[in-house]
mmCIF file with all atom_site columns, C-alpha atoms in Angstrom:
data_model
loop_
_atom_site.group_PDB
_atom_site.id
_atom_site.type_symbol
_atom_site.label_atom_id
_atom_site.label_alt_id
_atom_site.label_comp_id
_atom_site.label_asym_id
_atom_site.label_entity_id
_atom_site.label_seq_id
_atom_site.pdbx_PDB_ins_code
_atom_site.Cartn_x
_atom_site.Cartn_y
_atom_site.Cartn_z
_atom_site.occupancy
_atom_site.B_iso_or_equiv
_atom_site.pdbx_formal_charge
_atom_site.auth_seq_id
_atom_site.auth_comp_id
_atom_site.auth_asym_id
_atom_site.auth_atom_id
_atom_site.pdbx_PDB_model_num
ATOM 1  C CA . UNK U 1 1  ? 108.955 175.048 3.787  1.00 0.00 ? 1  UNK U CA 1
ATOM 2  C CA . UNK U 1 2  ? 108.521 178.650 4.871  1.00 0.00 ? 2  UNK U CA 1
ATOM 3  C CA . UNK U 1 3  ? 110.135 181.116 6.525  1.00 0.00 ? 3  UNK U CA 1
ATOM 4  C CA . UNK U 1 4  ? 107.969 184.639 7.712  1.00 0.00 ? 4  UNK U CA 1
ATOM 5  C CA . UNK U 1 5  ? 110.348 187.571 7.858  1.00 0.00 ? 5  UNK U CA 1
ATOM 6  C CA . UNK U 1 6  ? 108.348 191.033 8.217  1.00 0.00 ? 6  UNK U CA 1
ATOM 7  C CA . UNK U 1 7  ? 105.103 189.954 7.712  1.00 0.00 ? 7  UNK U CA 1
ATOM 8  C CA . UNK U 1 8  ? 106.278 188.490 4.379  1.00 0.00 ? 8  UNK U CA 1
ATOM 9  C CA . UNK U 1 9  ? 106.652 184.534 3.463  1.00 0.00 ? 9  UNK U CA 1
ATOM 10 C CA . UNK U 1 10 ? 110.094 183.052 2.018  1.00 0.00 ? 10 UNK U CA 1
ATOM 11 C CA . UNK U 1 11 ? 109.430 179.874 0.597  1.00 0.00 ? 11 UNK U CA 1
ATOM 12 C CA . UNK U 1 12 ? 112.353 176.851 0.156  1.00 0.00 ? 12 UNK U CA 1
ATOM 13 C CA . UNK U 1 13 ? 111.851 174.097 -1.794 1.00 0.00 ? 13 UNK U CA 1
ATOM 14 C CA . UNK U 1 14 ? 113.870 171.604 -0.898 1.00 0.00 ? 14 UNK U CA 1
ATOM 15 C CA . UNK U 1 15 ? 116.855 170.764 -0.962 1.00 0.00 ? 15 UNK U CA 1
ATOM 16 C CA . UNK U 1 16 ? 119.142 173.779 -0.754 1.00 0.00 ? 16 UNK U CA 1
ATOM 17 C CA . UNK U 1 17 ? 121.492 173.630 -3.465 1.00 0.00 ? 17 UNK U CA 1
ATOM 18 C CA . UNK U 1 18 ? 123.722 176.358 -2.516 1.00 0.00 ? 18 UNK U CA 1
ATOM 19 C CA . UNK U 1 19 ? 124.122 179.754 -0.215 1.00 0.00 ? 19 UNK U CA 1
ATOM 20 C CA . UNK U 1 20 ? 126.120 183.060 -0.717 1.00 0.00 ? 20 UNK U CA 1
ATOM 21 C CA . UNK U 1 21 ? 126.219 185.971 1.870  1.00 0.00 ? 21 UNK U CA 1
ATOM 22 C CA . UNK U 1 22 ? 126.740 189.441 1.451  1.00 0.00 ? 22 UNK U CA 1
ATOM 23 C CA . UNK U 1 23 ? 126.056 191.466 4.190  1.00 0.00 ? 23 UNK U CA 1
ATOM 24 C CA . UNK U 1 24 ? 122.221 191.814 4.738  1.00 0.00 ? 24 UNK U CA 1
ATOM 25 C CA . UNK U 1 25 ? 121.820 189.915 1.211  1.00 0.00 ? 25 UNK U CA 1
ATOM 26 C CA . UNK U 1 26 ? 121.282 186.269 1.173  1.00 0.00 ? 26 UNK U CA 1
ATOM 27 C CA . UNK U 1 27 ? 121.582 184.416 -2.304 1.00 0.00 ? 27 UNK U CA 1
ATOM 28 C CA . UNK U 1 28 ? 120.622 180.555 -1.975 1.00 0.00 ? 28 UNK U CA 1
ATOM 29 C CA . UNK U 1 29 ? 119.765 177.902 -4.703 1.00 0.00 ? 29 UNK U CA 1
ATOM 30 C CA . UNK U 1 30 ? 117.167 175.338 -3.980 1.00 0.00 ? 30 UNK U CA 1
ATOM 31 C CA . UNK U 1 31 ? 115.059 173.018 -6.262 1.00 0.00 ? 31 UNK U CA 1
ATOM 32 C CA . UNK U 1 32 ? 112.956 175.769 -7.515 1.00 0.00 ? 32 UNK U CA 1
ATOM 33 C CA . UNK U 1 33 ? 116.152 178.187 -8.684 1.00 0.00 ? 33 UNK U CA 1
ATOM 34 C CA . UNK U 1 34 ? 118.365 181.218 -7.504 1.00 0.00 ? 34 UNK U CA 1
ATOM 35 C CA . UNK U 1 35 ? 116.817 183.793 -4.967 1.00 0.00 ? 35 UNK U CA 1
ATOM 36 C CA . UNK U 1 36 ? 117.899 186.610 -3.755 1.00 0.00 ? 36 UNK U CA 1
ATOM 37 C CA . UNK U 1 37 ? 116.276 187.758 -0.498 1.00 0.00 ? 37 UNK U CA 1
ATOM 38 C CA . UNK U 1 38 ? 117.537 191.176 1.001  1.00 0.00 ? 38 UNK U CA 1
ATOM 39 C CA . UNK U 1 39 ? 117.116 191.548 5.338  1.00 0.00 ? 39 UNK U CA 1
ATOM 40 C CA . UNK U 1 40 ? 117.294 194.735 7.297  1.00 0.00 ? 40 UNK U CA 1
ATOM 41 C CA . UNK U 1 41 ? 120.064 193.470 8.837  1.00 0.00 ? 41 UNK U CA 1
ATOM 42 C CA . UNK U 1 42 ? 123.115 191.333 8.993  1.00 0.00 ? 42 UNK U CA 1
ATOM 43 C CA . UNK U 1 43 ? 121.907 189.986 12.402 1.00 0.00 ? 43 UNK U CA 1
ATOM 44 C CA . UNK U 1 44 ? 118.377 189.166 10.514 1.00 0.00 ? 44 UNK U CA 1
ATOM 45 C CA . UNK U 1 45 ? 120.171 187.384 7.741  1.00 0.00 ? 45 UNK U CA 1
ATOM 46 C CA . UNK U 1 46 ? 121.981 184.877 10.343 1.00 0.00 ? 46 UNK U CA 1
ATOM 47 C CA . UNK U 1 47 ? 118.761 184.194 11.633 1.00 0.00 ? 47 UNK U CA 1
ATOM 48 C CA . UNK U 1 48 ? 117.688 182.907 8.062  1.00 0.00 ? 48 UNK U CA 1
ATOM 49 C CA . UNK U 1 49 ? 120.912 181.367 7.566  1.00 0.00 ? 49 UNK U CA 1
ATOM 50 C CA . UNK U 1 50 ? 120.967 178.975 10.471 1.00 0.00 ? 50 UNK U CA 1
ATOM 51 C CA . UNK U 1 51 ? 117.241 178.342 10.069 1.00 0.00 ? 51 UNK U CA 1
ATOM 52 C CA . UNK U 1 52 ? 118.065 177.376 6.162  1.00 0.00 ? 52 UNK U CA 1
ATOM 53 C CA . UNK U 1 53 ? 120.635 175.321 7.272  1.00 0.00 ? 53 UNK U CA 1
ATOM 54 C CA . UNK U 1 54 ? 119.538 173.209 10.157 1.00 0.00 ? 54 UNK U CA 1
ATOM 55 C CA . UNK U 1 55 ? 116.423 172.929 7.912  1.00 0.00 ? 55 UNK U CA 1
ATOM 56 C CA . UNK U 1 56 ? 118.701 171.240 5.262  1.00 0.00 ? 56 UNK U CA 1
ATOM 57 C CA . UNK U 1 57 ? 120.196 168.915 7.138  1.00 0.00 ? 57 UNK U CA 1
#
């Protein structure tokens, strides 16, 4: 699965092991390994959160 953000592609390979939040970072674990993905801001990163986890589910 895929997720565009700013012209760019995040790919998730499922499933989503785990997630950590820090402000605009986002930190998740899926099949493939650890990535750390960095958003412009907060309000961007709850976007990706609730897409990666109604995507998970």
């Amino acid at each position: 699965m895929s997720y565009e953000y700013n012209g760019s592609v995040i790919q998730v390979a499922q499933p989503v092991l785990s997630i950590s939040v820090n402000k605009s970072n986002v930190i998740f674990a899926d099949k493939m390994g650890m990535r750390n993905t960095r958003f412009a801001s907060p309000s961007d990163a709850r976007s990706f959160i609730k897409w990666l986890t109604n995507t998970s589910a």
